[in-house]
């Protein structure tokens, strides 16, 4: 058998700085000169960055807890968004909305104003980056046109880069979606039908005024209070367990702490309320609970056996939303 000749490979120019590698098609040769396809070389890091889940996508934004509530819990709400560099010429306002007609990711209205939808599916693992990409494209869209979603480029800005870090985040909760249509008489049949369907499905919801990021909602069988909290999960569960074991976790007669949601890196305790208990009725009990919770959060004593059992029960009744 003839000997195999040693193979020699010509040296290819290598680019050391990943920032210098241009983006090409996934199956094309990588521009770095490695001889491998882009997706198996420098494209791998870009793909990983685009799909890696960001557990707290709204961290660092004013009103992080309310961002989570509007993303997961509140049917109809709007918030005026201040931009870090101010509004571009021809854009009188930018408004975040829980949902837009036809489930559009964003809409540039006829007057140039922008509506950005929050509850849409996103293509990557970073909701903040996808929303920022949609917002940037909406600011440049022709008035009167919706903006479709897409996977944002891995190195594109996030909401934290575009929004004013000192700006207020003040949600306005609506009973329905009439804010979609500034001129109902001229709405298209599709938008009108979408509005009717959305209003029929909306659960009555009210934001409490005495505490942050707590939302009362009404359902046919019972009402609920869902309260998005910023505290680290383990510390919060310990504090809730202390109060639950002591019989101090309710919001008054007939109410009960039943568990919690996990959503975008935050914990959302949930209380069942009797159907006759409205949002105004839980304002004072919620404020009093906030004081009890602050005291429990400050304790670093080991949990008692009863508190550990209470914690186990609360942990078993957690539901992850995201």
PDB file of C-alpha atoms in Angstrom, residues 64-303:
ATOM      1  CA  UNK A  64     -39.226  46.512  36.866  1.00  0.00           C
ATOM      2  CA  UNK A  65     -42.037  44.938  38.905  1.00  0.00           C
ATOM      3  CA  UNK A  66     -44.696  46.730  36.869  1.00  0.00           C
ATOM      4  CA  UNK A  67     -43.009  45.691  33.610  1.00  0.00           C
ATOM      5  CA  UNK A  68     -43.411  42.077  34.777  1.00  0.00           C
ATOM      6  CA  UNK A  69     -47.035  42.651  35.807  1.00  0.00           C
ATOM      7  CA  UNK A  70     -47.948  44.204  32.465  1.00  0.00           C
ATOM      8  CA  UNK A  71     -46.146  41.461  30.566  1.00  0.00           C
ATOM      9  CA  UNK A  72     -47.825  38.555  32.404  1.00  0.00           C
ATOM     10  CA  UNK A  73     -50.819  39.617  34.506  1.00  0.00           C
ATOM     11  CA  UNK A  74     -52.601  42.765  33.349  1.00  0.00           C
ATOM     12  CA  UNK A  75     -54.920  42.600  30.325  1.00  0.00           C
ATOM     13  CA  UNK A  76     -55.188  46.254  29.317  1.00  0.00           C
ATOM     14  CA  UNK A  77     -52.747  48.975  30.358  1.00  0.00           C
ATOM     15  CA  UNK A  78     -50.573  51.683  28.854  1.00  0.00           C
ATOM     16  CA  UNK A  79     -47.463  53.569  29.982  1.00  0.00           C
ATOM     17  CA  UNK A  80     -45.799  56.614  28.427  1.00  0.00           C
ATOM     18  CA  UNK A  81     -42.139  55.796  27.743  1.00  0.00           C
ATOM     19  CA  UNK A  82     -39.515  58.570  27.939  1.00  0.00           C
ATOM     20  CA  UNK A  83     -36.540  57.962  25.656  1.00  0.00           C
ATOM     21  CA  UNK A  84     -32.976  58.569  26.812  1.00  0.00           C
ATOM     22  CA  UNK A  85     -32.206  60.830  23.836  1.00  0.00           C
ATOM     23  CA  UNK A  86     -35.657  62.419  23.625  1.00  0.00           C
ATOM     24  CA  UNK A  87     -38.331  61.866  21.012  1.00  0.00           C
ATOM     25  CA  UNK A  88     -37.272  61.960  17.354  1.00  0.00           C
ATOM     26  CA  UNK A  89     -38.722  64.613  15.114  1.00  0.00           C
ATOM     27  CA  UNK A  90     -42.195  63.648  13.992  1.00  0.00           C
ATOM     28  CA  UNK A  91     -42.827  61.291  16.924  1.00  0.00           C
ATOM     29  CA  UNK A  92     -45.064  63.058  19.462  1.00  0.00           C
ATOM     30  CA  UNK A  93     -45.103  60.152  21.952  1.00  0.00           C
ATOM     31  CA  UNK A  94     -44.048  56.563  22.616  1.00  0.00           C
ATOM     32  CA  UNK A  95     -46.519  54.429  24.558  1.00  0.00           C
ATOM     33  CA  UNK A  96     -46.087  50.912  25.884  1.00  0.00           C
ATOM     34  CA  UNK A  97     -49.294  48.850  25.648  1.00  0.00           C
ATOM     35  CA  UNK A  98     -49.971  45.395  27.011  1.00  0.00           C
ATOM     36  CA  UNK A  99     -51.585  44.280  23.738  1.00  0.00           C
ATOM     37  CA  UNK A 100     -52.119  45.892  20.330  1.00  0.00           C
ATOM     38  CA  UNK A 101     -54.797  45.139  17.713  1.00  0.00           C
ATOM     39  CA  UNK A 102     -54.123  42.084  15.567  1.00  0.00           C
ATOM     40  CA  UNK A 103     -51.318  41.243  18.073  1.00  0.00           C
ATOM     41  CA  UNK A 104     -49.006  43.670  16.263  1.00  0.00           C
ATOM     42  CA  UNK A 105     -45.592  44.030  17.954  1.00  0.00           C
ATOM     43  CA  UNK A 106     -45.722  47.802  17.363  1.00  0.00           C
ATOM     44  CA  UNK A 107     -47.687  50.424  15.474  1.00  0.00           C
ATOM     45  CA  UNK A 108     -46.752  53.815  14.083  1.00  0.00           C
ATOM     46  CA  UNK A 109     -49.993  55.759  14.108  1.00  0.00           C
ATOM     47  CA  UNK A 110     -51.085  58.232  11.458  1.00  0.00           C
ATOM     48  CA  UNK A 111     -50.037  61.140  13.698  1.00  0.00           C
ATOM     49  CA  UNK A 112     -46.521  59.671  14.046  1.00  0.00           C
ATOM     50  CA  UNK A 113     -46.929  58.421  17.616  1.00  0.00           C
ATOM     51  CA  UNK A 114     -45.663  54.930  18.446  1.00  0.00           C
ATOM     52  CA  UNK A 115     -47.393  52.112  20.317  1.00  0.00           C
ATOM     53  CA  UNK A 116     -45.178  49.237  21.487  1.00  0.00           C
ATOM     54  CA  UNK A 117     -46.824  45.915  22.397  1.00  0.00           C
ATOM     55  CA  UNK A 118     -45.477  44.071  25.440  1.00  0.00           C
ATOM     56  CA  UNK A 119     -47.305  40.731  25.492  1.00  0.00           C
ATOM     57  CA  UNK A 120     -46.149  39.451  22.110  1.00  0.00           C
ATOM     58  CA  UNK A 121     -44.024  36.344  21.609  1.00  0.00           C
ATOM     59  CA  UNK A 122     -40.366  37.226  21.157  1.00  0.00           C
ATOM     60  CA  UNK A 123     -37.900  35.472  18.876  1.00  0.00           C
ATOM     61  CA  UNK A 124     -34.836  35.422  21.128  1.00  0.00           C
ATOM     62  CA  UNK A 125     -34.112  34.745  24.782  1.00  0.00           C
ATOM     63  CA  UNK A 126     -33.908  38.443  25.644  1.00  0.00           C
ATOM     64  CA  UNK A 127     -37.290  40.163  25.699  1.00  0.00           C
ATOM     65  CA  UNK A 128     -35.638  43.518  26.354  1.00  0.00           C
ATOM     66  CA  UNK A 129     -33.481  43.313  23.236  1.00  0.00           C
ATOM     67  CA  UNK A 130     -36.370  42.193  21.023  1.00  0.00           C
ATOM     68  CA  UNK A 131     -38.615  44.985  22.296  1.00  0.00           C
ATOM     69  CA  UNK A 132     -35.875  47.559  21.782  1.00  0.00           C
ATOM     70  CA  UNK A 133     -35.362  46.369  18.227  1.00  0.00           C
ATOM     71  CA  UNK A 134     -39.096  46.628  17.533  1.00  0.00           C
ATOM     72  CA  UNK A 135     -39.187  50.094  19.084  1.00  0.00           C
ATOM     73  CA  UNK A 136     -36.292  51.355  16.967  1.00  0.00           C
ATOM     74  CA  UNK A 137     -37.940  50.118  13.791  1.00  0.00           C
ATOM     75  CA  UNK A 138     -41.285  51.635  14.830  1.00  0.00           C
ATOM     76  CA  UNK A 139     -39.658  55.043  15.315  1.00  0.00           C
ATOM     77  CA  UNK A 140     -38.526  54.909  11.678  1.00  0.00           C
ATOM     78  CA  UNK A 141     -41.645  53.311  10.184  1.00  0.00           C
ATOM     79  CA  UNK A 142     -44.003  55.183   7.920  1.00  0.00           C
ATOM     80  CA  UNK A 143     -46.962  56.690   9.807  1.00  0.00           C
ATOM     81  CA  UNK A 144     -50.015  54.479   9.652  1.00  0.00           C
ATOM     82  CA  UNK A 145     -48.135  51.170   9.499  1.00  0.00           C
ATOM     83  CA  UNK A 146     -47.673  48.255  11.919  1.00  0.00           C
ATOM     84  CA  UNK A 147     -44.231  46.806  12.659  1.00  0.00           C
ATOM     85  CA  UNK A 148     -43.657  43.055  12.538  1.00  0.00           C
ATOM     86  CA  UNK A 149     -41.513  41.184  15.036  1.00  0.00           C
ATOM     87  CA  UNK A 150     -38.165  39.552  14.345  1.00  0.00           C
ATOM     88  CA  UNK A 151     -35.155  38.215  16.205  1.00  0.00           C
ATOM     89  CA  UNK A 152     -33.034  41.174  17.194  1.00  0.00           C
ATOM     90  CA  UNK A 153     -29.330  41.125  16.255  1.00  0.00           C
ATOM     91  CA  UNK A 154     -27.231  39.807  19.137  1.00  0.00           C
ATOM     92  CA  UNK A 155     -25.358  43.061  19.687  1.00  0.00           C
ATOM     93  CA  UNK A 156     -28.295  45.428  19.205  1.00  0.00           C
ATOM     94  CA  UNK A 157     -29.419  47.801  22.002  1.00  0.00           C
ATOM     95  CA  UNK A 158     -31.743  46.741  24.810  1.00  0.00           C
ATOM     96  CA  UNK A 159     -34.537  48.766  26.401  1.00  0.00           C
ATOM     97  CA  UNK A 160     -32.058  49.721  29.127  1.00  0.00           C
ATOM     98  CA  UNK A 161     -30.009  51.482  26.421  1.00  0.00           C
ATOM     99  CA  UNK A 162     -32.948  53.366  24.870  1.00  0.00           C
ATOM    100  CA  UNK A 163     -35.181  54.439  27.761  1.00  0.00           C
ATOM    101  CA  UNK A 164     -34.516  57.275  30.189  1.00  0.00           C
ATOM    102  CA  UNK A 165     -33.203  55.613  33.388  1.00  0.00           C
ATOM    103  CA  UNK A 166     -34.588  58.500  35.441  1.00  0.00           C
ATOM    104  CA  UNK A 167     -37.987  58.506  33.755  1.00  0.00           C
ATOM    105  CA  UNK A 168     -41.120  57.514  35.639  1.00  0.00           C
ATOM    106  CA  UNK A 169     -42.933  54.278  34.817  1.00  0.00           C
ATOM    107  CA  UNK A 170     -46.580  54.863  35.700  1.00  0.00           C
ATOM    108  CA  UNK A 171     -49.021  52.292  34.297  1.00  0.00           C
ATOM    109  CA  UNK A 172     -52.581  53.312  33.519  1.00  0.00           C
ATOM    110  CA  UNK A 173     -54.884  50.289  33.759  1.00  0.00           C
ATOM    111  CA  UNK A 174     -57.879  50.349  31.411  1.00  0.00           C
ATOM    112  CA  UNK A 175     -61.187  48.493  31.610  1.00  0.00           C
ATOM    113  CA  UNK A 176     -60.890  47.641  27.912  1.00  0.00           C
ATOM    114  CA  UNK A 177     -58.866  48.274  24.785  1.00  0.00           C
ATOM    115  CA  UNK A 178     -60.530  51.427  23.497  1.00  0.00           C
ATOM    116  CA  UNK A 179     -57.129  53.127  23.602  1.00  0.00           C
ATOM    117  CA  UNK A 180     -56.377  51.182  20.419  1.00  0.00           C
ATOM    118  CA  UNK A 181     -58.740  53.297  18.381  1.00  0.00           C
ATOM    119  CA  UNK A 182     -58.472  57.086  18.663  1.00  0.00           C
ATOM    120  CA  UNK A 183     -61.099  57.409  15.913  1.00  0.00           C
ATOM    121  CA  UNK A 184     -63.546  54.472  16.222  1.00  0.00           C
ATOM    122  CA  UNK A 185     -65.660  55.578  13.273  1.00  0.00           C
ATOM    123  CA  UNK A 186     -62.757  55.114  10.871  1.00  0.00           C
ATOM    124  CA  UNK A 187     -61.442  51.833  12.303  1.00  0.00           C
ATOM    125  CA  UNK A 188     -61.114  48.948   9.858  1.00  0.00           C
ATOM    126  CA  UNK A 189     -63.422  45.939  10.286  1.00  0.00           C
ATOM    127  CA  UNK A 190     -60.443  43.789  11.325  1.00  0.00           C
ATOM    128  CA  UNK A 191     -59.434  46.213  14.086  1.00  0.00           C
ATOM    129  CA  UNK A 192     -63.033  46.574  15.260  1.00  0.00           C
ATOM    130  CA  UNK A 193     -63.460  42.790  15.450  1.00  0.00           C
ATOM    131  CA  UNK A 194     -60.128  42.431  17.271  1.00  0.00           C
ATOM    132  CA  UNK A 195     -61.225  45.104  19.764  1.00  0.00           C
ATOM    133  CA  UNK A 196     -64.495  43.316  20.472  1.00  0.00           C
ATOM    134  CA  UNK A 197     -62.739  39.989  21.051  1.00  0.00           C
ATOM    135  CA  UNK A 198     -60.125  41.545  23.332  1.00  0.00           C
ATOM    136  CA  UNK A 199     -62.713  43.394  25.435  1.00  0.00           C
ATOM    137  CA  UNK A 200     -64.747  40.218  25.856  1.00  0.00           C
ATOM    138  CA  UNK A 201     -61.721  38.331  27.190  1.00  0.00           C
ATOM    139  CA  UNK A 202     -60.335  41.057  29.486  1.00  0.00           C
ATOM    140  CA  UNK A 203     -60.465  40.320  33.220  1.00  0.00           C
ATOM    141  CA  UNK A 204     -61.346  43.438  35.286  1.00  0.00           C
ATOM    142  CA  UNK A 205     -58.092  44.577  36.896  1.00  0.00           C
ATOM    143  CA  UNK A 206     -57.157  47.467  39.208  1.00  0.00           C
ATOM    144  CA  UNK A 207     -53.708  48.632  40.334  1.00  0.00           C
ATOM    145  CA  UNK A 208     -53.546  49.367  44.057  1.00  0.00           C
ATOM    146  CA  UNK A 209     -52.410  52.867  44.978  1.00  0.00           C
ATOM    147  CA  UNK A 210     -51.058  52.292  48.503  1.00  0.00           C
ATOM    148  CA  UNK A 211     -48.368  49.724  47.643  1.00  0.00           C
ATOM    149  CA  UNK A 212     -46.170  49.136  44.618  1.00  0.00           C
ATOM    150  CA  UNK A 213     -46.975  46.697  41.808  1.00  0.00           C
ATOM    151  CA  UNK A 214     -50.013  45.016  43.373  1.00  0.00           C
ATOM    152  CA  UNK A 215     -52.966  44.253  41.097  1.00  0.00           C
ATOM    153  CA  UNK A 216     -56.487  43.226  42.105  1.00  0.00           C
ATOM    154  CA  UNK A 217     -58.480  41.240  39.575  1.00  0.00           C
ATOM    155  CA  UNK A 218     -62.026  39.903  39.410  1.00  0.00           C
ATOM    156  CA  UNK A 219     -62.937  36.418  38.224  1.00  0.00           C
ATOM    157  CA  UNK A 220     -66.348  34.697  38.201  1.00  0.00           C
ATOM    158  CA  UNK A 221     -65.739  32.529  41.287  1.00  0.00           C
ATOM    159  CA  UNK A 222     -63.377  34.636  43.417  1.00  0.00           C
ATOM    160  CA  UNK A 223     -61.157  37.676  43.245  1.00  0.00           C
ATOM    161  CA  UNK A 224     -57.384  37.752  43.559  1.00  0.00           C
ATOM    162  CA  UNK A 225     -54.531  40.023  44.514  1.00  0.00           C
ATOM    163  CA  UNK A 226     -51.304  39.424  42.576  1.00  0.00           C
ATOM    164  CA  UNK A 227     -48.359  41.380  43.902  1.00  0.00           C
ATOM    165  CA  UNK A 228     -45.034  41.506  42.037  1.00  0.00           C
ATOM    166  CA  UNK A 229     -42.207  41.885  44.541  1.00  0.00           C
ATOM    167  CA  UNK A 230     -38.546  42.851  43.961  1.00  0.00           C
ATOM    168  CA  UNK A 231     -36.998  40.836  46.792  1.00  0.00           C
ATOM    169  CA  UNK A 232     -34.705  37.825  46.163  1.00  0.00           C
ATOM    170  CA  UNK A 233     -36.852  34.705  45.913  1.00  0.00           C
ATOM    171  CA  UNK A 234     -35.302  32.705  48.755  1.00  0.00           C
ATOM    172  CA  UNK A 235     -35.406  35.634  51.166  1.00  0.00           C
ATOM    173  CA  UNK A 236     -39.008  36.428  50.210  1.00  0.00           C
ATOM    174  CA  UNK A 237     -40.158  32.817  50.633  1.00  0.00           C
ATOM    175  CA  UNK A 238     -38.559  32.697  54.084  1.00  0.00           C
ATOM    176  CA  UNK A 239     -40.349  35.901  55.071  1.00  0.00           C
ATOM    177  CA  UNK A 240     -43.695  34.703  53.714  1.00  0.00           C
ATOM    178  CA  UNK A 241     -43.238  31.403  55.564  1.00  0.00           C
ATOM    179  CA  UNK A 242     -42.616  33.223  58.850  1.00  0.00           C
ATOM    180  CA  UNK A 243     -45.830  35.210  58.411  1.00  0.00           C
ATOM    181  CA  UNK A 244     -47.826  32.200  57.191  1.00  0.00           C
ATOM    182  CA  UNK A 245     -46.780  30.065  60.156  1.00  0.00           C
ATOM    183  CA  UNK A 246     -47.734  32.885  62.512  1.00  0.00           C
ATOM    184  CA  UNK A 247     -51.165  33.272  60.911  1.00  0.00           C
ATOM    185  CA  UNK A 248     -50.304  36.765  59.652  1.00  0.00           C
ATOM    186  CA  UNK A 249     -50.134  36.224  55.888  1.00  0.00           C
ATOM    187  CA  UNK A 250     -53.747  36.987  55.015  1.00  0.00           C
ATOM    188  CA  UNK A 251     -55.256  40.291  53.920  1.00  0.00           C
ATOM    189  CA  UNK A 252     -58.282  40.073  56.172  1.00  0.00           C
ATOM    190  CA  UNK A 253     -61.216  37.787  56.875  1.00  0.00           C
ATOM    191  CA  UNK A 254     -61.870  35.254  54.134  1.00  0.00           C
ATOM    192  CA  UNK A 255     -58.600  35.970  52.313  1.00  0.00           C
ATOM    193  CA  UNK A 256     -55.736  33.521  51.912  1.00  0.00           C
ATOM    194  CA  UNK A 257     -52.170  33.499  50.587  1.00  0.00           C
ATOM    195  CA  UNK A 258     -52.391  30.570  48.166  1.00  0.00           C
ATOM    196  CA  UNK A 259     -49.000  30.524  46.462  1.00  0.00           C
ATOM    197  CA  UNK A 260     -46.957  32.513  44.006  1.00  0.00           C
ATOM    198  CA  UNK A 261     -45.891  32.895  40.407  1.00  0.00           C
ATOM    199  CA  UNK A 262     -42.342  33.101  39.126  1.00  0.00           C
ATOM    200  CA  UNK A 263     -42.069  35.579  36.276  1.00  0.00           C
ATOM    201  CA  UNK A 264     -38.969  37.060  34.622  1.00  0.00           C
ATOM    202  CA  UNK A 265     -36.786  36.556  37.676  1.00  0.00           C
ATOM    203  CA  UNK A 266     -39.260  37.949  40.208  1.00  0.00           C
ATOM    204  CA  UNK A 267     -41.754  36.349  42.600  1.00  0.00           C
ATOM    205  CA  UNK A 268     -45.462  37.201  42.588  1.00  0.00           C
ATOM    206  CA  UNK A 269     -47.380  36.175  45.744  1.00  0.00           C
ATOM    207  CA  UNK A 270     -51.084  35.526  45.089  1.00  0.00           C
ATOM    208  CA  UNK A 271     -54.011  35.851  47.483  1.00  0.00           C
ATOM    209  CA  UNK A 272     -57.525  34.504  47.036  1.00  0.00           C
ATOM    210  CA  UNK A 273     -60.182  37.038  47.998  1.00  0.00           C
ATOM    211  CA  UNK A 274     -63.932  36.591  48.471  1.00  0.00           C
ATOM    212  CA  UNK A 275     -65.902  37.722  45.425  1.00  0.00           C
ATOM    213  CA  UNK A 276     -67.325  40.657  47.367  1.00  0.00           C
ATOM    214  CA  UNK A 277     -63.892  42.095  48.197  1.00  0.00           C
ATOM    215  CA  UNK A 278     -62.962  44.876  45.778  1.00  0.00           C
ATOM    216  CA  UNK A 279     -59.731  46.720  45.119  1.00  0.00           C
ATOM    217  CA  UNK A 280     -60.570  49.496  47.583  1.00  0.00           C
ATOM    218  CA  UNK A 281     -61.221  46.923  50.289  1.00  0.00           C
ATOM    219  CA  UNK A 282     -57.673  45.539  50.156  1.00  0.00           C
ATOM    220  CA  UNK A 283     -55.788  48.860  50.046  1.00  0.00           C
ATOM    221  CA  UNK A 284     -55.430  49.153  53.830  1.00  0.00           C
ATOM    222  CA  UNK A 285     -54.805  45.414  54.483  1.00  0.00           C
ATOM    223  CA  UNK A 286     -52.139  45.392  51.756  1.00  0.00           C
ATOM    224  CA  UNK A 287     -50.354  48.384  53.282  1.00  0.00           C
ATOM    225  CA  UNK A 288     -50.432  46.696  56.697  1.00  0.00           C
ATOM    226  CA  UNK A 289     -49.111  43.467  55.191  1.00  0.00           C
ATOM    227  CA  UNK A 290     -46.244  45.399  53.584  1.00  0.00           C
ATOM    228  CA  UNK A 291     -45.161  46.519  57.071  1.00  0.00           C
ATOM    229  CA  UNK A 292     -45.309  42.964  58.419  1.00  0.00           C
ATOM    230  CA  UNK A 293     -43.377  41.690  55.423  1.00  0.00           C
ATOM    231  CA  UNK A 294     -40.630  44.297  55.885  1.00  0.00           C
ATOM    232  CA  UNK A 295     -40.120  43.084  59.451  1.00  0.00           C
ATOM    233  CA  UNK A 296     -40.040  39.447  58.360  1.00  0.00           C
ATOM    234  CA  UNK A 297     -37.572  40.204  55.565  1.00  0.00           C
ATOM    235  CA  UNK A 298     -35.216  41.799  58.076  1.00  0.00           C
ATOM    236  CA  UNK A 299     -35.032  38.633  60.204  1.00  0.00           C
ATOM    237  CA  UNK A 300     -32.078  36.302  59.690  1.00  0.00           C
ATOM    238  CA  UNK A 301     -33.074  33.778  62.371  1.00  0.00           C
ATOM    239  CA  UNK A 302     -33.237  30.133  61.243  1.00  0.00           C
ATOM    240  CA  UNK A 303     -36.730  28.964  60.302  1.00  0.00           C
TER     241      UNK A 303
END
